[in-house]
Structure formats: structure tokens, C-alpha cells
Amino acid sequence: MNYSKRNRRGFLKNTAALASLAAGGAELTKAQTPGTPAKRVDELIAYGERSRYVNSIRVPVSERHSPDEFGLTFHVLTPLQDSVGIITPSSLHYTATHRGAIVPDIDPREHRLMIHGMVDRPLVFTMDELRRLPYVSRIHFIECLGNRARPMHKTVQETHGLTSCAEWTGVPLSLLLKEAGVQAEASWIVAEGAEEVKGASSIPLAKAMDDCIVCYAQNGEPIRPQQGFPLRLMVPGFEGIYQIKYLRRIKVVDRYYMTYDDYGHINPDAKVAALTHQIGPKSVITFPSGGQQLSGAGFYEISGLAWSGAAAVGGVEVSTDGGANWQKAELRSPALSMAHARFGFHWNWDGKECVLMSRCTDELGTVQPTRAEIAKYWNEPVEKVRVRGADNSVQPWRIASDGSVHNGLS
Ligand SMILES: Nc1nc2c(c(=O)[nH]1)N[C@H]1C(S)=C(S)[C@@H](COP(=O)(O)O)O[C@H]1N2
Ligand SMILES: [Mo]
């Protein structure tokens, strides 16, 4: 038997197997979607959807309902309790729209990006022009400064859901700025979004020339409207407000601009200012976390996320006794710079009440502080400490002896 004959026979056999599989598959589909109109099936072929048995959803922050009575959306939280790996699906990426709260409906053919101010050649780009330029893809987290754990929060979605991580693709901002020719006296840029409220953020020129990206894609497709379609600025490691959505203008300037958005985000108190801007090393256990239920003593794999706005995650430690002892966790994903990293830790629960915690150290050696350390820094009692700037404190989860999991913040 020559090679091609044998192969052909194998192929026929496989085809039969595939055909019977396909028949079974078709029947299953029919059975699972009773009365589904044909058009719907065509749509699912054209653009996929998750299983109807998967129901992980975003929820609005409890402090402010979304959509509100005017139909406006505010801060909407990622379901971190269901997260695996390090990429947040685009449909579950957290959303923060503080500027008028209406997601603009922008036609990319009409969208423009202007770069002007202290440059030799002011430039205006169409989306097509931007797409012709060399681009990079980077995995980075975004985190809102408002991502603060409070004792009233029940789940990790509520305590930590204002952070997400995605692959962002676009043109390095440095390339565009070099093209425009930044003048010697320039020291800042102001980046502006296209909504009615022209929200803008001041960003140090050094950062703009370093690793910022003018992005048009997220997780392999055009950025979603809630994330800034058609264009957003990625300022890796900096707090959320710098990641300007609907980016339409970058002005090169020689001073810090006190814009509508900068106000309140940069603080005259140096102690507070040190805690804004760049996100400090942070981590949280996503399983087991608040609201989840353990089914009894025995083996569990503790899983969580760690990140830092300054560098890659260097290491994560886990405590199963409320912070008395710490043990090294293992990284279960690549530790990418300014991206979420996934950690895991083998744990044998003895069925007694205990408190689980995680602590991140970034590559630069900076260690995530406990709540008690933050209280000491501010010279306040730990129960009353008011977190200023970004809250990167250690999150405790209390496991009750019945296996229920609770927020350990009091
Ligand atoms: N144009 C524009 N950019 C914006 C905002 C906004 O309301 N408008 N919100 C900012 C804030 S406060 C945060 S935390 C992030 C949130 O990004 P996301 O909604 O994609 O998660 O976008 C920032 N960029
Ligand atoms: Mo934010």
C-alpha cells in the first residue's frame, strides 16, 4: 500500500467519524436552542457567544447605581471571583466613565487625532493613517484609583473589581511625538478625550516618550466602545484616569495643566501624591474569596492576581493564618511588566476558621503594605484608617468553619 492510499483510507475513516460527530452535534444544537430562528444561528456563526451556562457578569459599584435614572453608566466592576489566567475578556473589562457618563458613538472614519502645542510640525491623523504605522501589542492592566476595599464590600468583585488586564495594540506614542518634533522646552503632554466634557490628563513627557501606546485594539479586536473606541491612550502602570478613552488630542506643553480631571488626582500633600500616579504592588486572592463557599476540609488551590504599576511581579506570598506566617506562592502565568500575574498556592484546609491573605513584591523589591502598615504611615488606628491615593493594601478573606468566605476587613 503506498503512502497516499493508506492516508486516503485513514482520511475516509476519519471523515465518517467526523460526519457522525457532526450529526450528533447538529442534533445537540437543535435540542439546546429550541425555537431559535435561523438568523440567530447565522449571527452566532458570524460572531461567537459564550455558553448559556456561563453567567459571570459585571455589576455596578454599590455606591452608585448604573445605569442611573438618566440611563447613564458609571463605574462597573469586573467579576474577578470568576477570573482565570491574566486576560480579562473584553466584555467583562471594568468600565469607568466619569466624564458625562455617556459612551460616545464615534464613527472611526470621522475620528481624528491631533498632536500640537510645543511641536515643530503639528499633525492630524485619521484612523487609517494610524493603522499604517508600526505598532506594538502589550499586555497591561488598568486600575481605577477608586479601587478601594471597604469593610461593607462582600465580594472580590466589589473590593477589587476596578482593575482588568488586556492585550492592547497600537502605535507607540513616542513615534508620533518624534514625528511631530517635540520642542526642547516641553515637559508635559495633555491628552484629551472626545466626549462632551473634554476630560484630559497631564502626563509627564518622560512617560509619554517611554512606553505609552495610542491603542486601537484590545484583545485582538477593535477597542470596545466602553473602553474608548476607536482610540485610547495606554499609560502603563499609571492609575486609570490617565488611560484617555476616545483620544482625540495631545497637546505638548511646558507645565502641569490643572485640568478638570487632574484636579483631585494630583495632591499637594507629598505623602498623598506619592500614592497616586503609579499603581503600587498589589495582589488579591480571587479563590477562595468573599461570598464563595468551601465544601469542607481538604485540598484547595488558592488562586489570585498580583500586579504592580512600576515593574513586573517579582513574587507573591500567601498567609493562611492572618499574616503571622507567609509562604511563597507560585506564579502560574508569565510575570509581565505592569500586567496582572496569576499566582497559585497549594492549601490543605483543616476545617477551622482562618484568614487568608496574599502579598505582592514587585521586581524592584517594593512590598505591598498591610492595612496596619498603612495605618502606621498615617498615624491612625487601623479600623479607622482612611486610604488616600491608591489602596494597595493586603486583602484578608476570613474562612468560617462552615466553609463560607467573608471580607476580613473590619
Ligand atoms: N475619555 C475618557 N477617558 C477616560 C475616562 C472617561 O470617563 N473618559 N475615565 C477614566 C478612568 S477614571 C478610568 S479608571 C479608566 C477606565 O478605563 P475602562 O473604562 O476602559 O476600564 O479610563 C479613564 N479614561
Ligand atoms: Mo478611574
Short mmCIF file of C-alpha atoms and ligand atoms in Angstrom, two decimals:
data_model
loop_
_atom_site.label_atom_id
_atom_site.label_comp_id
_atom_site.label_asym_id
_atom_site.label_seq_id
_atom_site.Cartn_x
_atom_site.Cartn_y
_atom_site.Cartn_z
CA MET A 1 0.00 0.00 0.00
CA ASN A 2 1.53 3.26 -0.95
CA TYR A 3 1.59 6.19 1.33
CA SER A 4 -1.16 8.21 -0.29
CA LYS A 5 -3.54 5.25 -0.41
CA ARG A 6 -3.10 4.50 3.25
CA ASN A 7 -3.55 8.10 4.06
CA ARG A 8 -6.67 8.28 1.97
CA ARG A 9 -8.19 5.35 3.80
CA GLY A 10 -7.39 6.94 7.13
CA PHE A 11 -8.92 10.12 5.87
CA LEU A 12 -12.13 8.36 4.83
CA LYS A 13 -12.38 6.68 8.19
CA ASN A 14 -11.91 9.99 9.93
CA THR A 15 -14.42 11.66 7.68
CA ALA A 16 -17.03 9.12 8.68
CA ALA A 17 -16.22 9.67 12.33
CA LEU A 18 -16.37 13.41 11.89
CA ALA A 19 -19.63 13.16 9.98
CA SER A 20 -21.29 11.17 12.75
CA LEU A 21 -19.92 13.63 15.28
CA ALA A 22 -21.27 16.48 13.25
CA ALA A 23 -24.70 14.85 13.03
CA GLY A 24 -24.76 14.39 16.78
CA GLY A 25 -23.54 17.92 17.18
CA ALA A 26 -26.29 19.31 14.99
CA GLU A 27 -28.90 17.46 16.99
CA LEU A 28 -27.46 18.76 20.22
CA THR A 29 -27.58 22.30 18.92
CA LYS A 30 -31.20 21.90 17.93
CA ALA A 31 -32.10 20.41 21.27
CA GLN A 32 -30.28 23.13 23.20
CA THR A 33 -31.76 26.06 21.36
CA PRO A 34 -35.42 25.25 20.88
CA GLY A 35 -37.19 27.60 18.57
CA THR A 36 -34.04 29.53 17.70
CA PRO A 37 -34.69 31.37 14.44
CA ALA A 38 -32.26 30.59 11.62
CA LYS A 39 -30.99 34.14 11.53
CA ARG A 40 -29.81 33.86 15.11
CA VAL A 41 -27.72 30.81 14.23
CA ASP A 42 -26.17 32.77 11.34
CA GLU A 43 -25.28 35.53 13.75
CA LEU A 44 -23.61 33.07 16.10
CA ILE A 45 -21.56 31.75 13.21
CA ALA A 46 -20.54 35.28 12.30
CA TYR A 47 -19.68 36.38 15.86
CA GLY A 48 -19.38 33.92 18.75
CA GLU A 49 -21.08 33.93 22.08
CA ARG A 50 -20.34 32.16 25.36
CA SER A 51 -22.32 29.17 26.59
CA ARG A 52 -25.67 29.94 28.11
CA TYR A 53 -24.47 28.00 31.17
CA VAL A 54 -21.80 30.62 31.81
CA ASN A 55 -23.23 33.63 33.60
CA SER A 56 -20.36 35.63 35.03
CA ILE A 57 -21.33 39.31 34.86
CA ARG A 58 -20.12 42.80 35.67
CA VAL A 59 -22.02 44.74 38.32
CA PRO A 60 -22.13 48.45 39.09
CA VAL A 61 -20.27 49.74 42.16
CA SER A 62 -22.63 49.60 45.12
CA GLU A 63 -22.00 53.27 45.89
CA ARG A 64 -23.71 54.39 42.68
CA HIS A 65 -26.22 52.51 40.60
CA SER A 66 -25.64 52.07 36.86
CA PRO A 67 -27.44 52.78 34.69
CA ASP A 68 -28.94 55.55 36.81
CA GLU A 69 -32.34 57.19 36.30
CA PHE A 70 -30.94 59.11 33.31
CA GLY A 71 -29.60 55.94 31.70
CA LEU A 72 -26.01 56.89 32.49
CA THR A 73 -23.33 54.34 33.30
CA PHE A 74 -20.73 54.94 35.94
CA HIS A 75 -18.26 52.51 37.45
CA VAL A 76 -18.89 48.87 36.57
CA LEU A 77 -16.86 46.08 38.18
CA THR A 78 -15.06 43.06 36.68
CA PRO A 79 -16.13 39.69 38.19
CA LEU A 80 -12.65 38.79 39.49
CA GLN A 81 -14.08 35.87 41.51
CA ASP A 82 -14.62 34.02 38.21
CA SER A 83 -11.33 35.07 36.61
CA VAL A 84 -8.72 32.60 35.39
CA GLY A 85 -5.36 33.39 33.81
CA ILE A 86 -4.47 37.03 33.32
CA ILE A 87 -6.57 38.33 30.41
CA THR A 88 -9.91 39.94 31.19
CA PRO A 89 -12.39 39.18 28.40
CA SER A 90 -13.23 42.49 26.70
CA SER A 91 -16.92 42.03 27.52
CA LEU A 92 -16.05 41.83 31.24
CA HIS A 93 -13.43 44.61 31.36
CA TYR A 94 -14.30 47.07 34.09
CA THR A 95 -15.68 50.40 32.94
CA ALA A 96 -15.24 53.83 34.43
CA THR A 97 -16.94 56.71 32.69
CA HIS A 98 -16.78 59.65 35.00
CA ARG A 99 -16.97 62.32 32.30
CA GLY A 100 -20.59 62.76 31.47
CA ALA A 101 -21.01 59.00 31.60
CA ILE A 102 -22.32 58.64 28.06
CA VAL A 103 -20.32 56.31 25.85
CA PRO A 104 -19.90 58.32 22.64
CA ASP A 105 -20.88 56.70 19.36
CA ILE A 106 -17.87 57.58 17.23
CA ASP A 107 -17.61 56.84 13.52
CA PRO A 108 -13.95 55.84 13.07
CA ARG A 109 -13.95 57.29 9.54
CA GLU A 110 -14.57 60.70 11.06
CA HIS A 111 -12.32 60.38 14.07
CA ARG A 112 -9.07 62.36 14.14
CA LEU A 113 -6.09 62.55 16.47
CA MET A 114 -4.35 65.90 16.65
CA ILE A 115 -0.87 66.39 18.07
CA HIS A 116 0.01 70.02 18.60
CA GLY A 117 1.37 72.54 21.09
CA MET A 118 5.12 72.73 21.53
CA VAL A 119 5.98 70.75 18.43
CA ASP A 120 7.72 71.69 15.17
CA ARG A 121 5.06 70.08 12.97
CA PRO A 122 1.50 69.85 14.32
CA LEU A 123 -0.08 66.65 12.97
CA VAL A 124 -3.59 65.33 12.41
CA PHE A 125 -4.09 61.59 11.88
CA THR A 126 -7.06 59.66 10.56
CA MET A 127 -7.58 56.13 11.88
CA ASP A 128 -6.40 54.72 8.54
CA GLU A 129 -3.20 56.74 8.75
CA LEU A 130 -2.53 55.48 12.28
CA ARG A 131 -3.09 51.90 11.18
CA ARG A 132 -0.39 52.21 8.51
CA LEU A 133 2.27 52.88 11.14
CA PRO A 134 4.42 50.34 13.01
CA TYR A 135 2.55 49.04 16.04
CA VAL A 136 3.15 47.05 19.22
CA SER A 137 0.98 44.70 21.29
CA ARG A 138 1.45 44.74 25.07
CA ILE A 139 -0.39 43.14 27.94
CA HIS A 140 -1.15 45.71 30.64
CA PHE A 141 -3.58 46.13 33.49
CA ILE A 142 -5.65 49.23 34.12
CA GLU A 143 -6.78 50.13 37.60
CA CYS A 144 -9.02 52.95 38.76
CA LEU A 145 -7.85 55.00 41.72
CA GLY A 146 -11.26 54.29 43.22
CA ASN A 147 -10.45 50.58 43.51
CA ARG A 148 -10.61 50.61 47.30
CA ALA A 149 -11.64 47.73 49.53
CA ARG A 150 -14.15 48.65 52.22
CA PRO A 151 -15.50 46.55 55.09
CA MET A 152 -19.03 46.79 53.59
CA HIS A 153 -17.87 45.04 50.39
CA LYS A 154 -18.83 41.37 50.26
CA THR A 155 -17.03 40.00 47.18
CA VAL A 156 -13.69 40.45 45.43
CA GLN A 157 -15.67 42.00 42.59
CA GLU A 158 -16.66 44.77 44.99
CA THR A 159 -13.30 45.12 46.76
CA HIS A 160 -11.03 44.87 43.69
CA GLY A 161 -13.19 44.81 40.51
CA LEU A 162 -11.99 48.19 39.20
CA THR A 163 -8.97 46.56 37.61
CA SER A 164 -8.70 44.49 34.44
CA CYS A 165 -5.92 43.29 32.17
CA ALA A 166 -5.91 43.09 28.39
CA GLU A 167 -3.70 42.94 25.34
CA TRP A 168 -3.50 46.45 23.89
CA THR A 169 -2.34 47.15 20.35
CA GLY A 170 -1.40 50.44 18.80
CA VAL A 171 1.27 52.92 17.77
CA PRO A 172 3.94 53.90 20.32
CA LEU A 173 3.22 57.48 21.35
CA SER A 174 6.95 58.24 21.16
CA LEU A 175 6.86 57.53 17.42
CA LEU A 176 4.08 60.10 16.87
CA LEU A 177 5.74 62.67 19.12
CA LYS A 178 9.09 62.28 17.32
CA GLU A 179 7.28 62.68 14.02
CA ALA A 180 5.78 65.94 15.31
CA GLY A 181 9.16 67.09 16.68
CA VAL A 182 8.87 67.91 20.38
CA GLN A 183 10.50 71.22 21.26
CA ALA A 184 13.30 71.39 23.81
CA GLU A 185 11.36 73.33 26.49
CA ALA A 186 8.44 70.89 26.55
CA SER A 187 7.99 68.78 29.70
CA TRP A 188 4.37 67.54 29.81
CA ILE A 189 1.59 66.42 27.50
CA VAL A 190 -2.13 66.88 27.99
CA ALA A 191 -4.27 64.09 26.49
CA GLU A 192 -7.95 64.74 25.79
CA GLY A 193 -10.96 62.55 25.06
CA ALA A 194 -13.74 63.33 22.58
CA GLU A 195 -16.78 63.38 24.87
CA GLU A 196 -18.89 66.43 25.61
CA VAL A 197 -16.92 67.06 28.78
CA LYS A 198 -13.47 67.41 27.35
CA GLY A 199 -11.75 65.49 30.12
CA ALA A 200 -7.97 65.50 29.93
CA SER A 201 -4.99 64.32 31.92
CA SER A 202 -1.48 65.79 32.26
CA ILE A 203 1.23 63.21 31.71
CA PRO A 204 4.98 63.79 32.17
CA LEU A 205 6.75 63.96 28.80
CA ALA A 206 9.30 61.41 30.02
CA LYS A 207 6.50 58.86 30.47
CA ALA A 208 4.92 59.80 27.12
CA MET A 209 8.25 59.15 25.36
CA ASP A 210 8.86 55.95 27.28
CA ASP A 211 6.13 53.30 26.94
CA CYS A 212 2.76 54.92 26.19
CA ILE A 213 0.71 53.47 23.33
CA VAL A 214 -2.00 55.06 21.18
CA CYS A 215 -4.23 51.98 21.01
CA TYR A 216 -6.92 50.95 18.55
CA ALA A 217 -7.22 47.29 19.51
CA GLN A 218 -7.91 45.31 22.66
CA ASN A 219 -7.64 41.52 22.89
CA GLY A 220 -7.36 41.15 19.13
CA GLU A 221 -10.28 43.28 18.00
CA PRO A 222 -11.08 46.97 17.80
CA ILE A 223 -11.34 48.52 21.27
CA ARG A 224 -14.90 48.27 22.59
CA PRO A 225 -16.91 51.49 22.87
CA GLN A 226 -16.92 51.35 26.69
CA GLN A 227 -13.12 51.08 26.59
CA GLY A 228 -12.64 54.05 24.26
CA PHE A 229 -13.43 53.11 20.64
CA PRO A 230 -11.85 53.97 18.30
CA LEU A 231 -8.70 55.21 20.05
CA ARG A 232 -7.36 55.22 23.59
CA LEU A 233 -4.12 56.14 25.26
CA MET A 234 -2.41 53.45 27.31
CA VAL A 235 -0.12 54.83 30.02
CA PRO A 236 1.19 51.58 31.53
CA GLY A 237 1.24 51.37 35.31
CA PHE A 238 -0.38 54.75 35.88
CA GLU A 239 -3.80 54.94 37.50
CA GLY A 240 -6.90 54.66 35.30
CA ILE A 241 -7.59 58.33 34.75
CA TYR A 242 -4.51 58.65 32.52
CA GLN A 243 -5.77 55.98 30.10
CA ILE A 244 -7.67 58.51 27.99
CA LYS A 245 -10.51 56.95 26.02
CA TYR A 246 -11.86 58.41 22.74
CA LEU A 247 -8.43 60.05 22.40
CA ARG A 248 -8.63 63.00 20.03
CA ARG A 249 -5.94 65.46 21.06
CA ILE A 250 -2.47 65.53 22.55
CA LYS A 251 -1.04 68.91 23.38
CA VAL A 252 2.66 69.17 24.18
CA VAL A 253 3.19 71.76 26.92
CA ASP A 254 5.80 73.02 29.35
CA ARG A 255 3.87 72.70 32.60
CA TYR A 256 1.49 70.56 34.55
CA TYR A 257 -2.05 71.56 33.49
CA MET A 258 -4.64 71.59 36.26
CA THR A 259 -7.39 70.10 34.08
CA TYR A 260 -10.85 69.05 35.20
CA ASP A 261 -9.51 65.52 35.67
CA ASP A 262 -6.13 66.35 37.14
CA TYR A 263 -7.86 68.25 39.87
CA GLY A 264 -8.28 65.84 42.75
CA HIS A 265 -5.95 63.26 41.30
CA ILE A 266 -2.70 65.02 41.97
CA ASN A 267 -2.46 66.08 45.56
CA PRO A 268 -0.46 68.96 47.02
CA ASP A 269 0.33 66.73 50.02
CA ALA A 270 3.53 64.95 49.00
CA LYS A 271 2.61 61.96 51.17
CA VAL A 272 -0.62 61.52 49.20
CA ALA A 273 0.92 62.36 45.84
CA ALA A 274 3.37 59.52 46.39
CA LEU A 275 0.40 57.15 46.48
CA THR A 276 -1.31 58.28 43.27
CA HIS A 277 0.04 58.34 39.71
CA GLN A 278 1.76 54.97 39.56
CA ILE A 279 -0.06 51.94 40.99
CA GLY A 280 1.90 50.25 43.79
CA PRO A 281 2.43 46.49 44.11
CA LYS A 282 -0.90 44.85 44.84
CA SER A 283 -2.49 41.41 44.92
CA VAL A 284 -5.71 39.72 45.88
CA ILE A 285 -6.88 36.15 46.31
CA THR A 286 -9.74 35.53 43.87
CA PHE A 287 -10.40 31.97 45.10
CA PRO A 288 -11.47 31.47 47.78
CA SER A 289 -12.89 34.98 48.13
CA GLY A 290 -15.84 36.73 49.73
CA GLY A 291 -19.22 35.13 49.05
CA GLN A 292 -17.75 31.80 47.91
CA GLN A 293 -18.29 28.56 49.80
CA LEU A 294 -15.82 25.75 50.55
CA SER A 295 -17.37 22.30 50.66
CA GLY A 296 -15.38 21.02 53.64
CA ALA A 297 -11.86 20.45 54.89
CA GLY A 298 -9.27 19.21 52.42
CA PHE A 299 -7.19 20.33 49.48
CA TYR A 300 -7.80 23.62 47.72
CA GLU A 301 -5.70 25.54 45.25
CA ILE A 302 -5.66 29.16 46.35
CA SER A 303 -5.59 31.38 43.26
CA GLY A 304 -5.18 35.09 42.80
CA LEU A 305 -3.88 38.06 40.85
CA ALA A 306 -0.85 40.25 41.52
CA TRP A 307 0.34 43.38 39.72
CA SER A 308 2.49 46.48 40.00
CA GLY A 309 2.49 49.77 38.14
CA ALA A 310 6.26 50.03 38.43
CA ALA A 311 7.51 46.71 37.08
CA ALA A 312 6.75 43.02 36.75
CA VAL A 313 5.64 40.99 39.74
CA GLY A 314 8.74 39.64 41.50
CA GLY A 315 6.97 37.24 43.82
CA VAL A 316 3.81 36.60 45.80
CA GLU A 317 3.45 35.22 49.31
CA VAL A 318 0.35 33.75 50.88
CA SER A 319 -0.60 33.60 54.55
CA THR A 320 -3.24 31.17 55.81
CA ASP A 321 -3.07 32.43 59.39
CA GLY A 322 -3.97 36.09 59.14
CA GLY A 323 -0.49 37.34 58.35
CA ALA A 324 1.51 35.61 61.14
CA ASN A 325 3.39 33.41 58.65
CA TRP A 326 3.99 33.90 54.94
CA GLN A 327 4.88 31.27 52.35
CA LYS A 328 5.95 31.62 48.75
CA ALA A 329 3.19 31.21 46.17
CA GLU A 330 3.93 30.03 42.62
CA LEU A 331 3.41 32.15 39.53
CA ARG A 332 1.05 30.42 37.12
CA SER A 333 1.45 32.93 34.30
CA PRO A 334 4.26 34.97 32.82
CA ALA A 335 5.19 37.91 35.06
CA LEU A 336 4.90 40.75 32.55
CA SER A 337 5.78 44.32 33.33
CA MET A 338 2.75 46.34 34.52
CA ALA A 339 0.39 43.43 33.88
CA HIS A 340 -1.66 41.13 36.07
CA ALA A 341 0.11 37.90 37.01
CA ARG A 342 -1.70 34.77 38.19
CA PHE A 343 -0.44 33.01 41.32
CA GLY A 344 -1.37 29.70 42.90
CA PHE A 345 -0.79 28.11 46.29
CA HIS A 346 -1.50 24.55 47.49
CA TRP A 347 -3.55 24.58 50.66
CA ASN A 348 -4.91 21.91 52.92
CA TRP A 349 -7.73 23.38 54.92
CA ASP A 350 -8.13 21.80 58.35
CA GLY A 351 -11.74 22.97 58.58
CA LYS A 352 -11.05 25.59 61.26
CA GLU A 353 -11.72 29.31 60.99
CA CYS A 354 -8.76 31.13 59.46
CA VAL A 355 -7.78 34.22 57.47
CA LEU A 356 -6.18 34.05 54.01
CA MET A 357 -4.03 36.87 52.63
CA SER A 358 -1.68 37.48 49.72
CA ARG A 359 1.21 39.91 49.43
CA CYS A 360 2.99 41.01 46.27
CA THR A 361 6.58 42.12 45.91
CA ASP A 362 7.42 43.69 42.59
CA GLU A 363 10.65 43.24 40.65
CA LEU A 364 12.02 46.42 42.18
CA GLY A 365 11.60 44.93 45.65
CA THR A 366 8.67 47.11 46.75
CA VAL A 367 6.36 45.16 49.05
CA GLN A 368 2.58 45.51 49.20
CA PRO A 369 1.66 47.00 52.61
CA THR A 370 -0.79 45.59 55.11
CA ARG A 371 -3.66 47.72 56.35
CA ALA A 372 -1.80 48.03 59.67
CA GLU A 373 1.28 49.41 57.91
CA ILE A 374 -0.84 51.98 56.09
CA ALA A 375 -2.42 52.99 59.41
CA LYS A 376 1.05 53.41 60.90
CA TYR A 377 2.11 55.57 57.94
CA TRP A 378 -0.87 57.87 58.55
CA ASN A 379 -0.64 57.55 62.33
CA GLU A 380 -4.27 56.46 62.59
CA PRO A 381 -5.97 53.47 64.23
CA VAL A 382 -6.19 50.59 61.75
CA GLU A 383 -10.02 50.30 61.94
CA LYS A 384 -10.36 53.97 61.08
CA VAL A 385 -7.57 54.42 58.56
CA ARG A 386 -8.76 56.32 55.51
CA VAL A 387 -6.87 55.22 52.45
CA ARG A 388 -5.70 58.18 50.37
CA GLY A 389 -4.39 57.72 46.88
CA ALA A 390 -4.39 54.19 45.54
CA ASP A 391 -5.33 51.46 48.02
CA ASN A 392 -2.83 48.65 47.52
CA SER A 393 -3.27 47.17 50.99
CA VAL A 394 -3.32 43.44 51.70
CA GLN A 395 -6.85 41.98 51.48
CA PRO A 396 -7.87 39.46 54.16
CA TRP A 397 -10.54 36.78 53.48
CA ARG A 398 -11.96 35.06 56.55
CA ILE A 399 -12.90 31.41 56.14
CA ALA A 400 -15.57 30.44 58.70
CA SER A 401 -15.63 26.86 60.00
CA ASP A 402 -18.72 26.18 57.83
CA GLY A 403 -16.62 26.97 54.75
CA SER A 404 -18.26 30.32 53.99
CA VAL A 405 -15.85 33.08 52.94
CA HIS A 406 -16.11 36.68 54.20
CA ASN A 407 -14.38 40.02 53.83
CA GLY A 408 -11.80 40.09 56.62
CA LEU A 409 -11.73 43.90 56.84
CA SER A 410 -13.41 45.15 59.97
N1 LIG B 1 -12.30 59.92 27.67
C1 LIG B 1 -12.33 59.32 28.85
N2 LIG B 1 -11.26 58.64 29.26
C2 LIG B 1 -11.27 58.02 30.46
C3 LIG B 1 -12.40 58.12 31.33
C4 LIG B 1 -13.52 58.83 30.88
O1 LIG B 1 -14.55 58.94 31.54
N3 LIG B 1 -13.46 59.42 29.63
N4 LIG B 1 -12.35 57.51 32.55
C5 LIG B 1 -11.00 57.29 33.09
C6 LIG B 1 -10.99 56.50 34.30
S1 LIG B 1 -11.37 57.28 35.76
C7 LIG B 1 -10.56 55.20 34.30
S2 LIG B 1 -10.38 54.35 35.74
C8 LIG B 1 -10.28 54.48 33.04
C9 LIG B 1 -11.18 53.28 32.91
O2 LIG B 1 -10.99 52.61 31.73
P1 LIG B 1 -12.04 51.48 31.30
O3 LIG B 1 -13.41 52.08 31.39
O4 LIG B 1 -11.66 51.06 29.95
O5 LIG B 1 -11.88 50.37 32.31
O6 LIG B 1 -10.46 55.29 31.90
C10 LIG B 1 -10.09 56.64 32.07
N5 LIG B 1 -10.18 57.32 30.81
MO MO B 2 -10.86 55.90 37.46
#
